[in-house]
Amino acid sequence: MILEMNNIEKHFGSLEVLRDISFGVDSGEVVSIIGPSGSGKSTLLRCATFLETIDGGEILYMGQKAAHTDISGNAVYVPQHELRKFRGYCGLVFQQFNLFPHYSILKNITDAPVHVQGRSRDEAEETAMELLGTMGIADKAKSYPAQLSGGQQQRVAIARALAMKPEILFFDEPTSALDPELTGEVLKVIRQLAEEKMTMVVVTHEMPFAKAVSNRVIFMDGGVIVEQGDPREVFDNPKEERTKQFLRVFER
């Protein structure tokens, strides 16, 4: 199993954002996380990718513990030099692209492999050009983010994450900042990655996409997992009343 998150707790002051969240992701699996705004989906991804620290529970990558709860009930992480290894297992694609505006597209993709992973610039650039070719935007290598459409910028962001060669890729509502036409461009790329058996966790409001591409769907609300299972079961025959209420909105 690539990722295990067990009994995850997260608070912001007195606000309980995640409560007893447990799920795992196998190699080659696509898991979609759906739910209303404010249900804790993005926070869960930020905890999984170590951008936020958990307050309880445990996180394992490749069967190794990155964080656990000690006997005092506090979350304890491995030392920083070990945590770098765990960070290398995962990549995250944000909803707002988060590209460096003053870097060319090529430099946006090659900077981390060269400076974080110590790969040669030639190797990093070769990988970047291959990825840009896959994304259909190899001709944009010397351009800057402001010269690209939103859909093109998001494809660069996906290429940047893939350039680090992660074991698992997380998407945090990757199409929420895009219009419908550009949304289709990005979803096509994610479908292609799914066909190539890239391990992915996708937070999305694109219900037809989640149903078609996922191996498993998780419905969250109020910081808990309300229901999870096979996409056809969750979408066509939800067991929980809260899931039914949420999905009714998308049937209109």
C-alpha atoms as a PDB file:
ATOM      1  CA  MET A   1       0.000   0.000   0.000  1.00  0.00           C
ATOM      2  CA  ILE A   2       1.375   3.420  -0.963  1.00  0.00           C
ATOM      3  CA  LEU A   3      -0.460   5.474   1.687  1.00  0.00           C
ATOM      4  CA  GLU A   4      -2.248   4.725   4.948  1.00  0.00           C
ATOM      5  CA  MET A   5      -3.884   7.398   7.073  1.00  0.00           C
ATOM      6  CA  ASN A   6      -5.293   6.024  10.312  1.00  0.00           C
ATOM      7  CA  ASN A   7      -7.530   7.813  12.847  1.00  0.00           C
ATOM      8  CA  ILE A   8      -6.421  11.255  11.660  1.00  0.00           C
ATOM      9  CA  GLU A   9      -7.369  14.224  13.847  1.00  0.00           C
ATOM     10  CA  LYS A  10      -6.790  17.871  12.976  1.00  0.00           C
ATOM     11  CA  HIS A  11      -7.852  21.012  14.841  1.00  0.00           C
ATOM     12  CA  PHE A  12      -7.484  24.703  14.178  1.00  0.00           C
ATOM     13  CA  GLY A  13      -7.887  26.079  17.695  1.00  0.00           C
ATOM     14  CA  SER A  14     -11.248  24.863  18.954  1.00  0.00           C
ATOM     15  CA  LEU A  15     -12.420  23.963  15.431  1.00  0.00           C
ATOM     16  CA  GLU A  16     -12.285  20.227  14.754  1.00  0.00           C
ATOM     17  CA  VAL A  17     -11.529  19.964  11.017  1.00  0.00           C
ATOM     18  CA  LEU A  18     -10.757  16.223  10.704  1.00  0.00           C
ATOM     19  CA  ARG A  19     -12.148  13.583  13.047  1.00  0.00           C
ATOM     20  CA  ASP A  20     -11.030   9.948  13.084  1.00  0.00           C
ATOM     21  CA  ILE A  21     -10.298   9.800   9.342  1.00  0.00           C
ATOM     22  CA  SER A  22      -8.951   6.450   8.105  1.00  0.00           C
ATOM     23  CA  PHE A  23      -8.293   5.320   4.545  1.00  0.00           C
ATOM     24  CA  GLY A  24      -5.560   3.816   2.377  1.00  0.00           C
ATOM     25  CA  VAL A  25      -4.478   3.985  -1.246  1.00  0.00           C
ATOM     26  CA  ASP A  26      -3.010   1.036  -3.156  1.00  0.00           C
ATOM     27  CA  SER A  27      -0.517   1.291  -5.987  1.00  0.00           C
ATOM     28  CA  GLY A  28      -2.229   2.228  -9.272  1.00  0.00           C
ATOM     29  CA  GLU A  29      -5.488   3.171  -7.535  1.00  0.00           C
ATOM     30  CA  VAL A  30      -7.441   6.384  -8.196  1.00  0.00           C
ATOM     31  CA  VAL A  31      -9.390   7.627  -5.169  1.00  0.00           C
ATOM     32  CA  SER A  32     -11.735  10.605  -5.540  1.00  0.00           C
ATOM     33  CA  ILE A  33     -12.788  12.611  -2.487  1.00  0.00           C
ATOM     34  CA  ILE A  34     -16.066  14.478  -2.810  1.00  0.00           C
ATOM     35  CA  GLY A  35     -18.130  16.544  -0.413  1.00  0.00           C
ATOM     36  CA  PRO A  36     -19.378  20.075   0.310  1.00  0.00           C
ATOM     37  CA  SER A  37     -17.044  23.025   0.793  1.00  0.00           C
ATOM     38  CA  GLY A  38     -15.629  23.132   4.310  1.00  0.00           C
ATOM     39  CA  SER A  39     -15.872  19.363   4.832  1.00  0.00           C
ATOM     40  CA  GLY A  40     -12.117  18.978   5.399  1.00  0.00           C
ATOM     41  CA  LYS A  41     -11.102  17.588   1.990  1.00  0.00           C
ATOM     42  CA  SER A  42      -8.304  20.061   1.259  1.00  0.00           C
ATOM     43  CA  THR A  43      -7.023  19.898   4.835  1.00  0.00           C
ATOM     44  CA  LEU A  44      -6.817  16.121   4.529  1.00  0.00           C
ATOM     45  CA  LEU A  45      -4.646  16.483   1.407  1.00  0.00           C
ATOM     46  CA  ARG A  46      -2.439  19.050   3.124  1.00  0.00           C
ATOM     47  CA  CYS A  47      -1.945  16.651   6.025  1.00  0.00           C
ATOM     48  CA  ALA A  48      -1.161  13.774   3.649  1.00  0.00           C
ATOM     49  CA  THR A  49       1.501  15.881   1.896  1.00  0.00           C
ATOM     50  CA  PHE A  50       2.968  17.309   5.133  1.00  0.00           C
ATOM     51  CA  LEU A  51       1.898  20.901   4.490  1.00  0.00           C
ATOM     52  CA  GLU A  52      -0.162  20.660   7.696  1.00  0.00           C
ATOM     53  CA  THR A  53       0.666  18.680  10.830  1.00  0.00           C
ATOM     54  CA  ILE A  54      -1.884  16.265  12.263  1.00  0.00           C
ATOM     55  CA  ASP A  55      -2.976  16.423  15.914  1.00  0.00           C
ATOM     56  CA  GLY A  56      -3.573  12.683  16.204  1.00  0.00           C
ATOM     57  CA  GLY A  57      -3.460   9.415  14.277  1.00  0.00           C
ATOM     58  CA  GLU A  58      -0.747   8.033  12.029  1.00  0.00           C
ATOM     59  CA  ILE A  59       0.513   8.476   8.462  1.00  0.00           C
ATOM     60  CA  LEU A  60       2.381   5.709   6.650  1.00  0.00           C
ATOM     61  CA  TYR A  61       3.993   5.730   3.213  1.00  0.00           C
ATOM     62  CA  MET A  62       5.238   2.498   1.664  1.00  0.00           C
ATOM     63  CA  GLY A  63       4.535   0.771   4.997  1.00  0.00           C
ATOM     64  CA  GLN A  64       6.794   3.137   6.978  1.00  0.00           C
ATOM     65  CA  LYS A  65       5.497   5.539   9.628  1.00  0.00           C
ATOM     66  CA  ALA A  66       5.988   9.218   8.942  1.00  0.00           C
ATOM     67  CA  ALA A  67       3.869  10.308  11.921  1.00  0.00           C
ATOM     68  CA  HIS A  68       2.188   8.585  14.863  1.00  0.00           C
ATOM     69  CA  THR A  69       0.515   9.389  18.173  1.00  0.00           C
ATOM     70  CA  ASP A  70       2.670   8.869  21.290  1.00  0.00           C
ATOM     71  CA  ILE A  71       1.479   7.599  24.673  1.00  0.00           C
ATOM     72  CA  SER A  72       0.659  11.190  25.706  1.00  0.00           C
ATOM     73  CA  GLY A  73      -1.706  11.505  22.751  1.00  0.00           C
ATOM     74  CA  ASN A  74       0.525  13.891  20.797  1.00  0.00           C
ATOM     75  CA  ALA A  75       1.358  13.502  17.111  1.00  0.00           C
ATOM     76  CA  VAL A  76       5.067  12.851  16.584  1.00  0.00           C
ATOM     77  CA  TYR A  77       6.802  13.094  13.202  1.00  0.00           C
ATOM     78  CA  VAL A  78      10.042  11.471  12.100  1.00  0.00           C
ATOM     79  CA  PRO A  79      13.092  13.824  12.133  1.00  0.00           C
ATOM     80  CA  GLN A  80      13.341  16.424   9.338  1.00  0.00           C
ATOM     81  CA  HIS A  81      16.025  14.562   7.377  1.00  0.00           C
ATOM     82  CA  GLU A  82      13.750  11.481   7.279  1.00  0.00           C
ATOM     83  CA  LEU A  83      10.665  13.554   6.500  1.00  0.00           C
ATOM     84  CA  ARG A  84      12.315  14.707   3.266  1.00  0.00           C
ATOM     85  CA  LYS A  85      12.202  11.101   2.091  1.00  0.00           C
ATOM     86  CA  PHE A  86       8.472  10.873   2.838  1.00  0.00           C
ATOM     87  CA  ARG A  87       7.792  14.203   1.105  1.00  0.00           C
ATOM     88  CA  GLY A  88       9.468  12.761  -1.966  1.00  0.00           C
ATOM     89  CA  TYR A  89       6.840  10.020  -2.155  1.00  0.00           C
ATOM     90  CA  CYS A  90       4.020  12.479  -2.864  1.00  0.00           C
ATOM     91  CA  GLY A  91       3.209  15.345  -5.222  1.00  0.00           C
ATOM     92  CA  LEU A  92       0.414  17.901  -4.929  1.00  0.00           C
ATOM     93  CA  VAL A  93      -1.337  19.868  -7.683  1.00  0.00           C
ATOM     94  CA  PHE A  94      -3.115  22.946  -6.321  1.00  0.00           C
ATOM     95  CA  GLN A  95      -6.294  24.593  -7.560  1.00  0.00           C
ATOM     96  CA  GLN A  96      -4.505  27.918  -8.252  1.00  0.00           C
ATOM     97  CA  PHE A  97      -1.526  26.360 -10.121  1.00  0.00           C
ATOM     98  CA  ASN A  98       1.117  27.978  -7.799  1.00  0.00           C
ATOM     99  CA  LEU A  99       3.643  28.431 -10.602  1.00  0.00           C
ATOM    100  CA  PHE A 100       6.551  30.851 -10.122  1.00  0.00           C
ATOM    101  CA  PRO A 101       5.587  33.842 -12.327  1.00  0.00           C
ATOM    102  CA  HIS A 102       9.191  35.012 -12.883  1.00  0.00           C
ATOM    103  CA  TYR A 103      10.385  31.532 -14.001  1.00  0.00           C
ATOM    104  CA  SER A 104       9.990  30.172 -17.510  1.00  0.00           C
ATOM    105  CA  ILE A 105       7.810  27.070 -17.867  1.00  0.00           C
ATOM    106  CA  LEU A 106      10.927  24.930 -18.267  1.00  0.00           C
ATOM    107  CA  LYS A 107      12.530  26.369 -15.114  1.00  0.00           C
ATOM    108  CA  ASN A 108       9.263  25.921 -13.168  1.00  0.00           C
ATOM    109  CA  ILE A 109       9.460  22.189 -13.907  1.00  0.00           C
ATOM    110  CA  THR A 110      13.225  21.602 -13.590  1.00  0.00           C
ATOM    111  CA  ASP A 111      14.038  23.700 -10.515  1.00  0.00           C
ATOM    112  CA  ALA A 112      12.990  21.186  -7.837  1.00  0.00           C
ATOM    113  CA  PRO A 113      14.446  18.049  -9.492  1.00  0.00           C
ATOM    114  CA  VAL A 114      17.813  19.860  -9.784  1.00  0.00           C
ATOM    115  CA  HIS A 115      17.931  21.654  -6.412  1.00  0.00           C
ATOM    116  CA  VAL A 116      15.911  19.294  -4.210  1.00  0.00           C
ATOM    117  CA  GLN A 117      16.694  15.891  -5.733  1.00  0.00           C
ATOM    118  CA  GLY A 118      20.165  16.724  -7.043  1.00  0.00           C
ATOM    119  CA  ARG A 119      19.476  15.537 -10.598  1.00  0.00           C
ATOM    120  CA  SER A 120      21.552  16.905 -13.453  1.00  0.00           C
ATOM    121  CA  ARG A 121      20.092  19.829 -15.366  1.00  0.00           C
ATOM    122  CA  ASP A 122      20.313  17.907 -18.637  1.00  0.00           C
ATOM    123  CA  GLU A 123      18.317  14.994 -17.200  1.00  0.00           C
ATOM    124  CA  ALA A 124      15.784  17.337 -15.582  1.00  0.00           C
ATOM    125  CA  GLU A 125      15.273  19.263 -18.827  1.00  0.00           C
ATOM    126  CA  GLU A 126      14.905  16.073 -20.853  1.00  0.00           C
ATOM    127  CA  THR A 127      12.240  14.829 -18.420  1.00  0.00           C
ATOM    128  CA  ALA A 128      10.505  18.223 -18.459  1.00  0.00           C
ATOM    129  CA  MET A 129      10.331  18.323 -22.256  1.00  0.00           C
ATOM    130  CA  GLU A 130       8.938  14.779 -22.368  1.00  0.00           C
ATOM    131  CA  LEU A 131       6.251  15.739 -19.851  1.00  0.00           C
ATOM    132  CA  LEU A 132       5.399  18.962 -21.694  1.00  0.00           C
ATOM    133  CA  GLY A 133       5.082  16.892 -24.867  1.00  0.00           C
ATOM    134  CA  THR A 134       2.691  14.521 -23.089  1.00  0.00           C
ATOM    135  CA  MET A 135       0.668  17.535 -21.922  1.00  0.00           C
ATOM    136  CA  GLY A 136       0.565  18.900 -25.488  1.00  0.00           C
ATOM    137  CA  ILE A 137       2.429  22.117 -24.655  1.00  0.00           C
ATOM    138  CA  ALA A 138       6.074  21.419 -25.547  1.00  0.00           C
ATOM    139  CA  ASP A 139       6.086  24.658 -27.547  1.00  0.00           C
ATOM    140  CA  LYS A 140       5.506  26.650 -24.321  1.00  0.00           C
ATOM    141  CA  ALA A 141       8.805  25.670 -22.618  1.00  0.00           C
ATOM    142  CA  LYS A 142      10.314  29.164 -22.949  1.00  0.00           C
ATOM    143  CA  SER A 143       7.077  30.997 -22.137  1.00  0.00           C
ATOM    144  CA  TYR A 144       6.121  32.410 -18.748  1.00  0.00           C
ATOM    145  CA  PRO A 145       2.989  31.464 -16.758  1.00  0.00           C
ATOM    146  CA  ALA A 146       1.187  34.750 -17.519  1.00  0.00           C
ATOM    147  CA  GLN A 147       1.435  33.968 -21.243  1.00  0.00           C
ATOM    148  CA  LEU A 148      -0.522  30.706 -20.840  1.00  0.00           C
ATOM    149  CA  SER A 149      -4.223  29.971 -20.403  1.00  0.00           C
ATOM    150  CA  GLY A 150      -5.452  28.606 -17.097  1.00  0.00           C
ATOM    151  CA  GLY A 151      -5.751  25.112 -18.564  1.00  0.00           C
ATOM    152  CA  GLN A 152      -2.189  25.272 -19.880  1.00  0.00           C
ATOM    153  CA  GLN A 153      -0.904  26.524 -16.516  1.00  0.00           C
ATOM    154  CA  GLN A 154      -2.596  23.647 -14.735  1.00  0.00           C
ATOM    155  CA  ARG A 155      -1.036  21.177 -17.170  1.00  0.00           C
ATOM    156  CA  VAL A 156       2.358  22.712 -16.380  1.00  0.00           C
ATOM    157  CA  ALA A 157       1.599  22.281 -12.671  1.00  0.00           C
ATOM    158  CA  ILE A 158       0.831  18.589 -13.278  1.00  0.00           C
ATOM    159  CA  ALA A 159       4.062  18.204 -15.279  1.00  0.00           C
ATOM    160  CA  ARG A 160       5.988  19.895 -12.451  1.00  0.00           C
ATOM    161  CA  ALA A 161       4.577  17.445  -9.905  1.00  0.00           C
ATOM    162  CA  LEU A 162       5.290  14.441 -12.171  1.00  0.00           C
ATOM    163  CA  ALA A 163       8.867  15.626 -12.779  1.00  0.00           C
ATOM    164  CA  MET A 164       9.629  14.757  -9.137  1.00  0.00           C
ATOM    165  CA  LYS A 165       8.652  11.146  -9.906  1.00  0.00           C
ATOM    166  CA  PRO A 166       6.291  10.760  -6.916  1.00  0.00           C
ATOM    167  CA  GLU A 167       4.731   7.461  -5.871  1.00  0.00           C
ATOM    168  CA  ILE A 168       1.352   9.167  -5.455  1.00  0.00           C
ATOM    169  CA  LEU A 169      -0.124  12.361  -6.880  1.00  0.00           C
ATOM    170  CA  PHE A 170      -2.709  14.472  -5.032  1.00  0.00           C
ATOM    171  CA  PHE A 171      -5.027  16.917  -6.807  1.00  0.00           C
ATOM    172  CA  ASP A 172      -6.821  19.601  -4.788  1.00  0.00           C
ATOM    173  CA  GLU A 173      -9.828  20.615  -6.927  1.00  0.00           C
ATOM    174  CA  PRO A 174      -7.583  20.993 -10.009  1.00  0.00           C
ATOM    175  CA  THR A 175     -10.346  22.439 -12.204  1.00  0.00           C
ATOM    176  CA  SER A 176     -12.137  24.785  -9.785  1.00  0.00           C
ATOM    177  CA  ALA A 177     -10.371  27.880 -11.179  1.00  0.00           C
ATOM    178  CA  LEU A 178     -11.078  26.969 -14.811  1.00  0.00           C
ATOM    179  CA  ASP A 179     -13.966  27.517 -17.192  1.00  0.00           C
ATOM    180  CA  PRO A 180     -15.739  24.422 -18.608  1.00  0.00           C
ATOM    181  CA  GLU A 181     -13.664  24.229 -21.800  1.00  0.00           C
ATOM    182  CA  LEU A 182     -10.339  24.393 -19.932  1.00  0.00           C
ATOM    183  CA  THR A 183     -11.674  21.985 -17.305  1.00  0.00           C
ATOM    184  CA  GLY A 184     -12.019  19.367 -20.038  1.00  0.00           C
ATOM    185  CA  GLU A 185      -8.334  19.803 -20.997  1.00  0.00           C
ATOM    186  CA  VAL A 186      -7.138  19.104 -17.470  1.00  0.00           C
ATOM    187  CA  LEU A 187      -9.537  16.209 -16.824  1.00  0.00           C
ATOM    188  CA  LYS A 188      -8.302  14.595 -20.047  1.00  0.00           C
ATOM    189  CA  VAL A 189      -4.741  14.642 -18.662  1.00  0.00           C
ATOM    190  CA  ILE A 190      -5.852  13.101 -15.362  1.00  0.00           C
ATOM    191  CA  ARG A 191      -7.793  10.399 -17.232  1.00  0.00           C
ATOM    192  CA  GLN A 192      -4.640   9.637 -19.216  1.00  0.00           C
ATOM    193  CA  LEU A 193      -2.628   9.316 -15.993  1.00  0.00           C
ATOM    194  CA  ALA A 194      -5.296   6.979 -14.595  1.00  0.00           C
ATOM    195  CA  GLU A 195      -5.003   4.791 -17.691  1.00  0.00           C
ATOM    196  CA  GLU A 196      -1.236   4.680 -17.101  1.00  0.00           C
ATOM    197  CA  LYS A 197      -1.946   3.450 -13.539  1.00  0.00           C
ATOM    198  CA  MET A 198      -0.602   6.531 -11.782  1.00  0.00           C
ATOM    199  CA  THR A 199      -1.625   6.376  -8.120  1.00  0.00           C
ATOM    200  CA  MET A 200      -3.814   9.411  -7.431  1.00  0.00           C
ATOM    201  CA  VAL A 201      -6.068  11.029  -4.847  1.00  0.00           C
ATOM    202  CA  VAL A 202      -8.345  13.647  -6.421  1.00  0.00           C
ATOM    203  CA  VAL A 203     -10.472  16.140  -4.501  1.00  0.00           C
ATOM    204  CA  THR A 204     -13.081  17.186  -7.058  1.00  0.00           C
ATOM    205  CA  HIS A 205     -16.556  18.591  -7.686  1.00  0.00           C
ATOM    206  CA  GLU A 206     -16.621  16.941 -11.120  1.00  0.00           C
ATOM    207  CA  MET A 207     -19.006  14.095 -10.314  1.00  0.00           C
ATOM    208  CA  PRO A 208     -19.204  12.392 -13.762  1.00  0.00           C
ATOM    209  CA  PHE A 209     -15.392  12.417 -13.855  1.00  0.00           C
ATOM    210  CA  ALA A 210     -15.110  10.919 -10.354  1.00  0.00           C
ATOM    211  CA  LYS A 211     -17.594   8.201 -11.249  1.00  0.00           C
ATOM    212  CA  ALA A 212     -15.871   7.326 -14.526  1.00  0.00           C
ATOM    213  CA  VAL A 213     -12.215   7.411 -13.506  1.00  0.00           C
ATOM    214  CA  SER A 214     -12.069   6.399  -9.820  1.00  0.00           C
ATOM    215  CA  ASN A 215     -11.531   2.970  -8.329  1.00  0.00           C
ATOM    216  CA  ARG A 216     -13.023   4.273  -5.090  1.00  0.00           C
ATOM    217  CA  VAL A 217     -14.969   7.339  -3.982  1.00  0.00           C
ATOM    218  CA  ILE A 218     -14.887   8.864  -0.497  1.00  0.00           C
ATOM    219  CA  PHE A 219     -17.679  11.239   0.577  1.00  0.00           C
ATOM    220  CA  MET A 220     -16.702  13.607   3.393  1.00  0.00           C
ATOM    221  CA  ASP A 221     -18.817  15.998   5.403  1.00  0.00           C
ATOM    222  CA  GLY A 222     -18.155  17.793   8.669  1.00  0.00           C
ATOM    223  CA  GLY A 223     -14.608  16.476   8.925  1.00  0.00           C
ATOM    224  CA  VAL A 224     -15.549  12.795   8.794  1.00  0.00           C
ATOM    225  CA  ILE A 225     -15.831  10.119   6.121  1.00  0.00           C
ATOM    226  CA  VAL A 226     -19.571   9.586   5.759  1.00  0.00           C
ATOM    227  CA  GLU A 227     -19.382   6.902   3.081  1.00  0.00           C
ATOM    228  CA  GLN A 228     -16.845   5.294   0.757  1.00  0.00           C
ATOM    229  CA  GLY A 229     -16.877   2.525  -1.797  1.00  0.00           C
ATOM    230  CA  ASP A 230     -17.091   1.600  -5.474  1.00  0.00           C
ATOM    231  CA  PRO A 231     -18.065   4.691  -7.539  1.00  0.00           C
ATOM    232  CA  ARG A 232     -21.145   3.029  -9.013  1.00  0.00           C
ATOM    233  CA  GLU A 233     -22.385   2.068  -5.554  1.00  0.00           C
ATOM    234  CA  VAL A 234     -21.759   5.493  -4.017  1.00  0.00           C
ATOM    235  CA  PHE A 235     -23.259   7.464  -6.906  1.00  0.00           C
ATOM    236  CA  ASP A 236     -26.105   5.154  -7.946  1.00  0.00           C
ATOM    237  CA  ASN A 237     -27.005   3.566  -4.640  1.00  0.00           C
ATOM    238  CA  PRO A 238     -25.697   5.640  -1.708  1.00  0.00           C
ATOM    239  CA  LYS A 239     -26.377   4.148   1.711  1.00  0.00           C
ATOM    240  CA  GLU A 240     -26.198   7.266   3.870  1.00  0.00           C
ATOM    241  CA  GLU A 241     -28.894   9.947   3.824  1.00  0.00           C
ATOM    242  CA  ARG A 242     -26.290  12.741   3.878  1.00  0.00           C
ATOM    243  CA  THR A 243     -24.659  11.303   0.736  1.00  0.00           C
ATOM    244  CA  LYS A 244     -28.055  11.162  -0.981  1.00  0.00           C
ATOM    245  CA  GLN A 245     -28.740  14.822  -0.117  1.00  0.00           C
ATOM    246  CA  PHE A 246     -25.359  15.931  -1.466  1.00  0.00           C
ATOM    247  CA  LEU A 247     -25.647  14.013  -4.745  1.00  0.00           C
ATOM    248  CA  ARG A 248     -29.218  15.232  -5.378  1.00  0.00           C
ATOM    249  CA  VAL A 249     -27.804  18.713  -6.012  1.00  0.00           C
ATOM    250  CA  PHE A 250     -25.775  17.392  -8.951  1.00  0.00           C
ATOM    251  CA  GLU A 251     -28.755  15.590 -10.494  1.00  0.00           C
ATOM    252  CA  ARG A 252     -30.661  18.820 -11.064  1.00  0.00           C
END
